[in-house]
């Protein structure tokens, strides 16, 4: 699909299939087109060309309400009505979604807001609003969740709890699409991800496959026994490695993926002089910068 | 597009209505109406050297002048941010991600706000109505009921205009500007323009068309509806000579008012559809 705002091409020929039951991450800088893509998938913005199907259905006509009832959406920086309590907020959206009223109390419990159920949203902290937003998105037991920067405003404990809930949902077969700019946070958690830049999908796949496709170097960090630094540096000079750094008894070096075994063999030849070793995979940040930088 | 589900309109309308009850908007407006209505009903004839309740016709005629200023203003204030307010606060996307069509949202807002305005109107003018019921014959109450009903319709017409402004405006500031401009135009400027036109044309050509042009302003439709109800008031205003008999039909005037409610809403729905 493609989306123009006037002459500006916000989303440019994106062709994307998210699999049922998958936890899918969408990352990109501000203005990369993530939110526009999200809003088009939700049917909040019309596409300029192309089409979007959810569970095989176009979001219009007879299917409109049926599909919408199966969607949950947590907008970025969710805004609720200050004059309603948490429970009233959920009841309002439950009524619109055709969800059972008794779901509301259970969902508040699930996001740990039962204690604030009868307090007005006006007094909620950012994190509480975000959790209320998640509860709202879960009304009516959706089979597809759209979460836009869902962990903004949550503390580390809240983030962990949030992903624990996502994991439960995923094991129930719920498909989840989320955007995030905190790459380290999603890299261990998503099944696949797409990197967007200037309206296009630059890369798509598992974190591992993107790392490999980028062929970003691994980083070896070695601590050595006395006197082994010099021989190691000499041996490494013959290998396809870059950026050898020495700091006392520590040596770090970048090496290409296909030179990994050669470096390991070199280390093994040091006859037990290796005290400690870390092999670091490139982070999602590295991958992201590689594609979008 | 999917059809209309009345239940969804009801959910939105109920929330809007409850909001206005809860933030005491309905109460405040009812108190304002009551105060004005009491003062006008009781002291309205002071210029003629008397105080106290007079005939229902004169009371209504005085109240009509009040309502023409006050109700459009209140309706415009009530409705100008209906949509643009949600958009500006950032809550519109979430609403529109529900199994709710844009038309249902618009109608829900309109009917919820209309209900709030109607309750304020009935509660506000009801007290004076009760006083009249004690002192005056039943027929008077019938007229008064008509006055209250037409006040509600007038409010709904301006609410419809306000909701339309709230769809077209880019932000709340512009929406409030637009609402104020509409009030000035329909309540203050329109009649002056008509009169000016009539005078400029020497009363020759305009005289035939003039009464019909009044139908282009819901405030004037409201005025005609109420003051044409009764002989006495017609005489009081000296309007009998100016108005064609065809315009004195309640059915026609009611239909024009209904059109004033429906047409801006239809325009808003068209603009808001995507």
Coordinates of C-alpha atoms in Angstrom, one line a residue:
Chain A
X1 CA 0.0 0.0 0.0
X2 CA 0.9 3.6 -0.5
X3 CA -0.2 6.8 1.3
X4 CA 0.3 10.3 0.1
X5 CA -0.4 13.4 2.2
X6 CA -0.5 15.9 -0.6
X7 CA 2.8 15.4 -2.4
X8 CA 4.4 13.7 0.6
X9 CA 4.8 10.0 0.3
X10 CA 4.3 8.9 3.9
X11 CA 4.1 5.2 3.1
X12 CA 5.7 4.0 -0.1
X13 CA 4.8 0.7 -1.6
X14 CA 4.7 -1.3 1.6
X15 CA 3.9 -5.0 1.2
X16 CA 3.7 -6.7 4.5
X17 CA 2.1 -9.9 5.8
X18 CA 1.9 -10.5 9.5
X19 CA 1.3 -14.1 10.5
X20 CA -1.4 -15.2 12.8
X21 CA -0.2 -15.6 16.4
X22 CA 3.0 -13.7 15.8
X23 CA 4.5 -11.0 17.9
X24 CA 5.6 -8.5 15.2
X25 CA 7.7 -5.4 15.8
X26 CA 7.7 -2.3 13.7
X27 CA 10.6 0.0 14.2
X28 CA 11.8 3.2 12.7
X29 CA 12.7 6.8 13.4
X30 CA 10.0 9.4 13.9
X31 CA 8.5 10.2 10.6
X32 CA 9.5 6.9 9.1
X33 CA 5.9 6.1 8.4
X34 CA 5.2 3.7 11.3
X35 CA 2.2 5.5 12.7
X36 CA 0.7 6.2 9.3
X37 CA 1.1 2.5 8.4
X38 CA -0.5 1.6 11.8
X39 CA -3.5 3.9 11.2
X40 CA -4.0 2.6 7.8
X41 CA -4.0 -1.0 9.1
X42 CA -6.6 0.0 11.7
X43 CA -8.7 1.7 9.0
X44 CA -8.3 5.2 10.6
X45 CA -6.7 6.6 7.5
X46 CA -7.7 5.7 3.9
X47 CA -4.9 4.3 1.7
X48 CA -4.0 6.2 -1.4
X49 CA -3.5 2.9 -3.3
X50 CA -3.4 -0.7 -2.3
X51 CA -5.5 -2.6 0.2
X52 CA -5.3 -4.1 3.7
X53 CA -6.9 -7.3 4.8
X54 CA -7.4 -8.5 8.3
X55 CA -8.0 -12.2 8.6
X56 CA -8.8 -12.1 4.9
X57 CA -11.4 -9.3 5.3
X58 CA -11.3 -5.7 4.0
X59 CA -12.3 -3.3 6.8
X60 CA -15.5 -2.0 5.2
X61 CA -19.1 -2.8 4.6
X62 CA -20.5 -5.8 6.4
X63 CA -17.2 -6.9 7.7
X64 CA -16.4 -3.5 9.3
X65 CA -17.9 -4.1 12.7
X66 CA -17.1 -7.8 12.8
X67 CA -13.4 -7.2 12.2
X68 CA -13.3 -4.1 14.5
X69 CA -14.7 -6.1 17.4
X70 CA -11.7 -8.5 17.0
X71 CA -9.1 -5.7 17.1
X72 CA -7.5 -4.1 20.1
X73 CA -5.7 -0.8 19.8
X74 CA -3.5 1.1 22.2
X75 CA -2.6 4.5 20.6
X76 CA 0.7 6.2 21.3
X77 CA 0.3 8.5 24.3
X78 CA -3.2 7.2 24.9
X79 CA -5.7 9.9 26.0
X80 CA -8.8 9.1 28.1
X81 CA -11.5 11.2 29.6
X82 CA -10.3 12.9 32.8
X83 CA -13.8 13.0 34.3
X84 CA -14.4 9.3 34.1
X85 CA -12.9 6.7 36.6
X86 CA -10.8 3.9 35.4
X87 CA -13.7 1.5 35.6
X88 CA -16.1 3.9 33.9
X89 CA -13.6 4.3 31.1
X90 CA -13.5 0.6 30.5
X91 CA -17.2 0.3 30.7
X92 CA -17.6 3.0 28.0
X93 CA -15.3 1.3 25.6
X94 CA -16.7 -2.1 26.5
X95 CA -20.2 -0.9 25.5
X96 CA -18.8 0.4 22.2
X97 CA -17.0 -2.9 21.5
X98 CA -19.9 -5.1 22.6
X99 CA -17.8 -6.6 25.3
X100 CA -19.2 -8.0 28.5
X101 CA -19.3 -5.6 31.4
X102 CA -17.8 -8.0 33.9
X103 CA -14.7 -8.1 31.8
X104 CA -13.8 -4.6 32.9
X105 CA -13.1 -5.5 36.6
X106 CA -11.1 -8.5 35.5
X107 CA -9.0 -6.5 33.1
X108 CA -8.3 -3.9 35.7
X109 CA -7.0 -6.6 37.9
X110 CA -4.9 -8.0 35.1
X111 CA -3.1 -4.7 34.6
X112 CA -2.9 -4.1 38.4
X113 CA -5.2 -1.2 38.5
X114 CA -8.0 -2.6 40.7
X115 CA -7.0 -0.3 43.6
X116 CA -7.6 2.8 41.3
X117 CA -10.8 1.5 39.6
X118 CA -13.0 4.1 41.2
X119 CA -10.5 7.0 40.9
X120 CA -10.8 9.5 38.1
X121 CA -8.3 9.1 35.3
X122 CA -7.3 12.7 35.8
X123 CA -5.3 11.6 38.8
X124 CA -3.6 8.6 37.0
X125 CA 0.1 8.7 36.4
X126 CA 1.5 8.2 32.9
X127 CA 2.2 4.5 33.6
X128 CA -1.3 3.9 35.0
X129 CA -2.9 5.5 31.9
X130 CA -0.7 3.2 29.8
X131 CA -1.9 0.2 31.7
X132 CA -5.5 1.3 31.5
X133 CA -4.9 1.7 27.8
X134 CA -3.7 -1.9 27.6
X135 CA -6.8 -3.1 29.5
X136 CA -8.9 -1.1 27.1
X137 CA -7.2 -2.8 24.1
X138 CA -7.9 -6.2 25.6
X139 CA -11.7 -5.6 25.9
X140 CA -13.7 -8.1 24.0
X141 CA -10.8 -10.7 23.8
X142 CA -9.3 -9.4 20.5
X143 CA -7.5 -11.7 18.2
X144 CA -5.3 -8.9 16.9
X145 CA -3.6 -6.2 18.9
X146 CA -2.1 -3.0 17.7
X147 CA 0.2 -1.4 20.3
X148 CA 1.8 1.9 19.4
X149 CA 4.9 2.6 21.6
X150 CA 3.1 0.6 24.4
X151 CA 5.8 0.8 27.1
X152 CA 6.2 4.6 27.0
X153 CA 6.0 5.9 30.6
X154 CA 6.3 2.5 32.2
X155 CA 9.0 1.8 34.8
X156 CA 11.2 -1.2 34.3
X157 CA 9.0 -3.3 36.6
X158 CA 6.0 -2.2 34.5
X159 CA 7.7 -3.0 31.3
X160 CA 8.5 -6.5 32.5
X161 CA 4.9 -7.0 33.6
X162 CA 3.7 -5.7 30.3
X163 CA 5.7 -8.2 28.3
X164 CA 4.6 -11.0 30.6
X165 CA 1.0 -10.2 29.7
X166 CA 1.9 -10.1 26.0
X167 CA 3.5 -13.5 26.4
X168 CA 0.3 -14.9 27.9
X169 CA -1.7 -13.3 25.1
X170 CA 0.6 -14.8 22.5
X171 CA 0.3 -18.3 24.0
X172 CA -3.5 -17.8 23.7
X173 CA -2.9 -17.3 19.9
X174 CA -3.3 -13.5 19.8
X175 CA -1.5 -11.7 17.0
X176 CA 0.4 -8.7 18.3
X177 CA 1.8 -5.8 16.2
X178 CA 3.8 -3.3 18.2
X179 CA 6.0 -0.3 17.5
X180 CA 8.9 0.7 19.6
X181 CA 11.9 3.0 19.5
X182 CA 13.5 1.1 22.5
X183 CA 15.1 -1.5 20.3
X184 CA 16.9 -3.4 23.1
X185 CA 13.6 -3.9 24.7
X186 CA 11.9 -5.6 21.8
X187 CA 14.8 -7.5 20.3
X188 CA 14.5 -10.4 22.7
X189 CA 10.7 -10.4 22.5
X190 CA 9.5 -10.1 19.0
X191 CA 9.2 -13.0 16.5
X192 CA 9.9 -10.9 13.5
X193 CA 10.4 -7.2 12.9
X194 CA 10.3 -4.7 10.1
X195 CA 12.5 -1.7 9.9
X196 CA 10.9 1.3 8.3
X197 CA 12.7 4.3 6.8
X198 CA 11.1 7.1 4.8
X199 CA 7.9 5.2 4.2
X200 CA 9.5 2.0 3.0
X201 CA 10.2 -1.3 4.8
X202 CA 14.0 -1.5 4.6
X203 CA 14.3 -4.9 6.2
X204 CA 12.0 -7.6 7.4
X205 CA 12.7 -10.8 9.3
X206 CA 13.8 -12.3 12.6
X207 CA 16.3 -10.3 14.6
X208 CA 18.8 -13.1 13.9
X209 CA 18.2 -13.1 10.2
X210 CA 18.5 -9.3 10.0
X211 CA 21.8 -9.5 11.8
X212 CA 23.1 -12.1 9.4
X213 CA 21.8 -10.3 6.4
X214 CA 23.5 -7.1 7.5
X215 CA 26.7 -9.2 8.1
X216 CA 27.5 -6.9 11.0
X217 CA 30.8 -7.8 12.8
X218 CA 30.8 -9.7 16.0
X219 CA 32.8 -8.4 18.9
X220 CA 35.1 -10.5 20.8
X221 CA 36.1 -9.4 24.3
X222 CA 39.0 -11.4 25.8
X223 CA 40.8 -11.2 29.1
X224 CA 44.2 -12.7 29.0
X225 CA 46.8 -14.0 31.5
X226 CA 50.1 -12.2 31.8
X227 CA 52.1 -11.9 28.6
X228 CA 49.5 -13.3 26.3
X229 CA 48.3 -10.0 24.9
X230 CA 51.3 -9.5 22.6
X231 CA 51.1 -13.0 20.9
X232 CA 47.3 -12.7 20.5
X233 CA 47.6 -9.3 18.7
X234 CA 50.3 -10.7 16.4
X235 CA 48.1 -13.7 15.6
X236 CA 45.0 -11.6 15.0
X237 CA 46.9 -9.4 12.5
X238 CA 46.8 -12.3 10.0
X239 CA 43.0 -12.7 10.3
X240 CA 40.2 -10.6 8.7
X241 CA 39.5 -8.6 11.8
X242 CA 39.3 -4.9 12.5
X243 CA 39.6 -2.4 15.3
X244 CA 41.8 -4.3 17.7
X245 CA 41.9 -2.5 21.1
X246 CA 44.1 -3.3 24.0
X247 CA 43.4 -2.1 27.5
X248 CA 45.8 -3.7 30.0
X249 CA 45.1 -7.4 30.0
X250 CA 41.9 -7.0 27.9
X251 CA 41.7 -7.2 24.2
X252 CA 38.6 -6.5 22.1
X253 CA 38.3 -7.0 18.4
X254 CA 35.6 -6.8 15.7
X255 CA 35.4 -9.8 13.4
X256 CA 33.3 -10.8 10.5
X257 CA 30.8 -13.6 11.0
X258 CA 32.7 -15.9 8.7
X259 CA 36.0 -15.4 10.6
X260 CA 34.4 -16.3 13.9
X261 CA 35.9 -19.9 14.0
X262 CA 39.3 -18.7 12.9
X263 CA 39.4 -16.3 15.9
X264 CA 38.3 -19.0 18.3
X265 CA 41.0 -21.3 17.0
X266 CA 43.6 -18.6 17.5
X267 CA 42.3 -18.1 21.1
X268 CA 42.5 -21.9 21.7
X269 CA 46.1 -21.9 20.5
X270 CA 47.0 -19.6 23.4
X271 CA 47.2 -22.7 25.7
X272 CA 44.9 -21.7 28.5
X273 CA 46.0 -18.1 28.7
X274 CA 42.4 -16.9 28.0
X275 CA 40.9 -16.0 31.4
X276 CA 37.6 -14.8 30.2
X277 CA 35.7 -14.5 26.8
X278 CA 32.6 -12.7 25.6
X279 CA 31.3 -12.9 22.1
X280 CA 28.8 -10.1 21.4
X281 CA 26.2 -10.3 18.7
X282 CA 25.5 -7.0 17.1
X283 CA 22.6 -5.3 18.9
X284 CA 19.3 -4.4 17.2
X285 CA 20.6 -0.8 17.5
X286 CA 23.5 -1.7 15.3
X287 CA 21.2 -3.5 12.8
X288 CA 18.8 -0.6 12.9
X289 CA 21.5 2.0 12.4
X290 CA 22.9 -0.1 9.6
X291 CA 19.5 -0.1 7.8
X292 CA 18.2 3.3 8.6
X293 CA 21.2 5.4 9.5
Chain B
X1 CA -20.3 1.7 4.4
X2 CA -21.9 -0.4 7.2
X3 CA -25.4 0.5 8.3
X4 CA -26.3 2.5 11.3
X5 CA -26.4 0.8 14.7
X6 CA -28.6 2.8 17.0
X7 CA -27.0 1.2 20.1
X8 CA -23.6 2.7 19.2
X9 CA -25.2 6.2 18.9
X10 CA -26.8 5.6 22.2
X11 CA -23.5 4.7 23.9
X12 CA -21.9 8.0 22.7
X13 CA -25.0 10.0 23.4
X14 CA -25.3 8.6 27.0
X15 CA -21.7 9.5 27.7
X16 CA -22.1 13.1 26.4
X17 CA -25.2 13.6 28.4
X18 CA -23.8 12.1 31.6
X19 CA -20.7 14.3 31.2
X20 CA -22.9 17.5 31.1
X21 CA -24.9 16.4 34.1
X22 CA -21.8 15.5 36.0
X23 CA -19.9 18.7 35.3
X24 CA -23.1 20.6 36.3
X25 CA -23.4 22.2 32.9
X26 CA -27.1 21.2 32.7
X27 CA -27.7 22.6 36.2
X28 CA -25.9 25.9 35.5
X29 CA -27.8 26.5 32.3
X30 CA -31.1 25.6 33.9
X31 CA -30.4 28.1 36.7
X32 CA -29.6 30.8 34.1
X33 CA -32.8 30.1 32.2
X34 CA -34.9 30.0 35.4
X35 CA -33.5 33.3 36.6
X36 CA -34.1 35.1 33.3
X37 CA -37.5 33.6 32.8
X38 CA -38.6 34.6 36.3
X39 CA -37.4 38.1 35.9
X40 CA -38.9 38.5 32.5
X41 CA -42.2 36.9 33.4
X42 CA -42.6 38.9 36.5
X43 CA -41.1 42.2 35.7
X44 CA -41.5 42.2 31.9
X45 CA -44.3 44.6 32.0
X46 CA -42.6 47.1 34.3
X47 CA -42.3 49.5 31.4
X48 CA -46.1 49.6 31.2
X49 CA -46.1 50.4 34.9
X50 CA -47.1 47.1 36.3
X51 CA -45.4 44.0 37.7
X52 CA -46.7 40.4 38.1
X53 CA -47.7 37.7 35.7
X54 CA -49.6 39.0 32.7
X55 CA -51.2 37.1 29.9
X56 CA -49.4 34.1 28.5
X57 CA -49.0 35.7 25.1
X58 CA -47.1 38.7 26.4
X59 CA -45.0 36.6 28.7
X60 CA -44.0 34.3 25.8
X61 CA -43.3 37.3 23.6
X62 CA -40.9 38.6 26.2
X63 CA -39.3 35.2 26.7
X64 CA -38.9 34.7 22.9
X65 CA -36.6 37.8 22.8
X66 CA -34.5 36.3 25.6
X67 CA -34.3 32.8 24.0
X68 CA -33.3 34.2 20.6
X69 CA -30.1 35.6 22.2
X70 CA -29.4 33.0 24.8
X71 CA -30.2 29.6 23.4
X72 CA -28.2 29.9 20.1
X73 CA -25.2 31.1 22.2
X74 CA -25.5 28.3 24.7
X75 CA -26.0 25.7 21.9
X76 CA -22.9 27.0 20.0
X77 CA -20.8 26.9 23.2
X78 CA -22.0 23.4 23.9
X79 CA -21.2 22.0 20.6
X80 CA -18.3 23.8 19.0
X81 CA -15.6 21.4 20.2
X82 CA -17.6 18.2 19.9
X83 CA -15.3 16.7 17.3
X84 CA -12.4 19.1 17.1
X85 CA -12.0 18.7 20.9
X86 CA -11.6 15.0 20.7
X87 CA -9.2 15.4 17.8
X88 CA -7.1 18.0 19.6
X89 CA -6.9 16.0 22.8
X90 CA -5.9 12.9 20.9
X91 CA -8.8 10.8 21.9
X92 CA -10.4 10.7 18.5
X93 CA -8.3 7.9 17.0
X94 CA -9.1 5.5 19.8
X95 CA -12.9 6.2 19.4
X96 CA -12.7 5.7 15.7
X97 CA -10.8 2.4 16.1
X98 CA -13.9 1.0 17.8
X99 CA -16.7 -0.8 15.9
X100 CA -18.2 2.6 15.5
X101 CA -18.8 4.5 12.3
X102 CA -18.0 8.2 12.0
X103 CA -21.7 8.9 11.3
X104 CA -22.6 7.1 14.5
X105 CA -20.0 9.1 16.5
X106 CA -21.4 12.4 15.0
X107 CA -25.0 11.5 15.7
X108 CA -24.2 10.3 19.2
X109 CA -22.5 13.5 20.0
X110 CA -25.4 15.5 18.6
X111 CA -28.1 13.7 20.3
X112 CA -26.3 13.5 23.7
X113 CA -25.7 17.3 23.6
X114 CA -29.3 17.9 22.4
X115 CA -30.6 15.9 25.4
X116 CA -28.5 18.0 27.8
X117 CA -29.7 21.2 26.2
X118 CA -33.3 19.9 26.2
X119 CA -33.2 19.0 29.9
X120 CA -31.7 22.4 30.8
X121 CA -34.4 24.1 28.8
X122 CA -37.3 22.2 30.3
X123 CA -36.0 22.5 33.8
X124 CA -35.1 26.2 33.4
X125 CA -38.4 27.3 31.9
X126 CA -40.4 24.7 33.8
X127 CA -40.6 26.7 37.0
X128 CA -42.2 29.6 35.3
X129 CA -44.4 27.2 33.5
X130 CA -45.6 25.8 36.8
X131 CA -46.3 29.3 38.1
X132 CA -48.3 30.0 35.0
X133 CA -50.2 26.7 35.4
X134 CA -51.4 27.8 38.7
X135 CA -52.5 31.3 37.7
X136 CA -53.6 30.9 34.1
X137 CA -55.9 28.7 32.1
X138 CA -54.9 25.4 30.6
X139 CA -54.8 26.9 27.1
X140 CA -52.0 29.1 28.3
X141 CA -50.0 26.1 29.3
X142 CA -50.4 24.7 25.8
X143 CA -48.9 27.8 24.3
X144 CA -46.1 27.7 26.9
X145 CA -45.4 24.0 26.0
X146 CA -45.1 25.0 22.4
X147 CA -42.7 27.8 23.3
X148 CA -40.5 25.3 25.3
X149 CA -40.6 22.7 22.5
X150 CA -39.6 25.3 19.9
X151 CA -36.8 26.6 22.1
X152 CA -35.4 23.0 22.2
X153 CA -35.7 22.9 18.3
X154 CA -33.9 26.2 18.1
X155 CA -31.2 24.9 20.4
X156 CA -30.9 21.8 18.2
X157 CA -30.6 23.8 15.0
X158 CA -27.7 25.8 16.5
X159 CA -26.2 22.7 18.0
X160 CA -26.2 21.2 14.5
X161 CA -24.4 24.2 13.2
X162 CA -21.9 24.0 16.1
X163 CA -21.2 20.3 15.5
X164 CA -20.6 21.2 11.8
X165 CA -18.1 23.9 12.8
X166 CA -16.4 21.3 15.1
X167 CA -15.9 19.0 12.1
X168 CA -14.6 21.7 9.7
X169 CA -12.4 23.6 12.1
X170 CA -8.7 22.6 12.3
X171 CA -8.4 23.4 16.0
X172 CA -10.5 24.5 19.0
X173 CA -9.6 28.2 18.7
X174 CA -10.8 28.4 15.2
X175 CA -13.9 26.4 16.1
X176 CA -14.8 28.9 18.8
X177 CA -14.2 31.8 16.4
X178 CA -16.5 30.1 13.9
X179 CA -19.2 29.6 16.5
X180 CA -19.1 33.2 17.6
X181 CA -19.2 34.4 14.0
X182 CA -22.3 32.2 13.4
X183 CA -24.0 33.7 16.5
X184 CA -23.2 37.2 15.4
X185 CA -24.5 36.5 11.9
X186 CA -27.7 34.8 12.7
X187 CA -28.7 36.6 15.9
X188 CA -27.4 40.2 15.2
X189 CA -26.5 40.7 11.6
X190 CA -29.0 38.7 9.6
X191 CA -32.1 40.8 10.4
X192 CA -30.2 44.0 9.9
X193 CA -29.1 42.9 6.4
X194 CA -32.6 42.0 5.5
X195 CA -34.0 45.2 6.7
X196 CA -31.2 47.1 5.0
X197 CA -32.0 45.3 1.8
X198 CA -35.6 46.0 2.1
X199 CA -35.0 49.7 2.7
X200 CA -32.5 49.9 -0.1
X201 CA -34.9 48.4 -2.6
X202 CA -37.4 51.0 -1.5
X203 CA -39.7 48.2 -0.2
X204 CA -40.8 47.6 -3.8
X205 CA -39.4 44.3 -4.9
X206 CA -38.3 43.0 -1.5
X207 CA -41.7 43.1 0.2
X208 CA -42.9 39.9 -1.5
X209 CA -39.7 37.9 -0.8
X210 CA -38.8 39.4 2.5
X211 CA -40.9 37.1 4.7
X212 CA -39.6 34.0 3.0
X213 CA -36.0 35.1 3.4
X214 CA -36.6 35.0 7.2
X215 CA -36.8 31.2 6.8
X216 CA -33.0 31.3 6.1
X217 CA -32.4 32.0 9.7
X218 CA -33.4 29.5 12.4
X219 CA -33.7 32.2 15.0
X220 CA -36.3 34.0 12.8
X221 CA -38.1 30.8 12.2
X222 CA -38.3 30.4 16.0
X223 CA -39.6 33.9 16.4
X224 CA -42.3 33.4 13.8
X225 CA -43.3 30.1 15.3
X226 CA -44.0 31.7 18.6
X227 CA -45.4 35.1 17.8
X228 CA -47.7 33.8 15.1
X229 CA -49.3 31.4 17.5
X230 CA -51.5 34.1 18.8
X231 CA -53.6 37.0 17.5
X232 CA -52.7 39.2 20.4
X233 CA -49.0 39.1 19.9
X234 CA -49.3 39.4 16.1
X235 CA -51.2 42.6 16.8
X236 CA -48.7 43.7 19.4
X237 CA -45.9 43.4 16.9
X238 CA -47.9 44.9 14.1
X239 CA -46.9 42.0 11.9
X240 CA -50.3 40.9 10.6
X241 CA -49.9 43.2 7.6
X242 CA -46.5 42.1 6.6
X243 CA -46.8 38.3 6.7
X244 CA -48.3 36.2 4.1
X245 CA -50.8 33.7 5.5
X246 CA -48.9 30.8 4.0
X247 CA -46.0 31.4 6.5
X248 CA -48.3 31.2 9.5
X249 CA -48.5 27.4 9.2
X250 CA -47.0 25.6 12.1
X251 CA -46.4 22.5 9.9
X252 CA -44.3 24.5 7.4
X253 CA -42.3 26.3 10.1
X254 CA -41.7 23.1 11.9
X255 CA -40.5 21.5 8.7
X256 CA -38.1 24.4 8.1
X257 CA -36.8 24.1 11.6
X258 CA -36.3 20.3 11.1
X259 CA -34.4 21.1 7.9
X260 CA -32.2 23.6 9.9
X261 CA -31.4 20.7 12.2
X262 CA -30.8 18.1 9.5
X263 CA -28.9 20.1 6.8
X264 CA -25.9 21.2 8.8
X265 CA -25.6 17.7 10.3
X266 CA -25.7 16.2 6.8
X267 CA -22.9 18.6 5.7
X268 CA -20.9 17.7 8.8
X269 CA -21.4 14.0 8.1
X270 CA -20.3 14.4 4.5
X271 CA -17.1 16.3 5.6
X272 CA -16.3 13.9 8.5
X273 CA -16.8 10.7 6.5
X274 CA -13.1 10.1 6.0

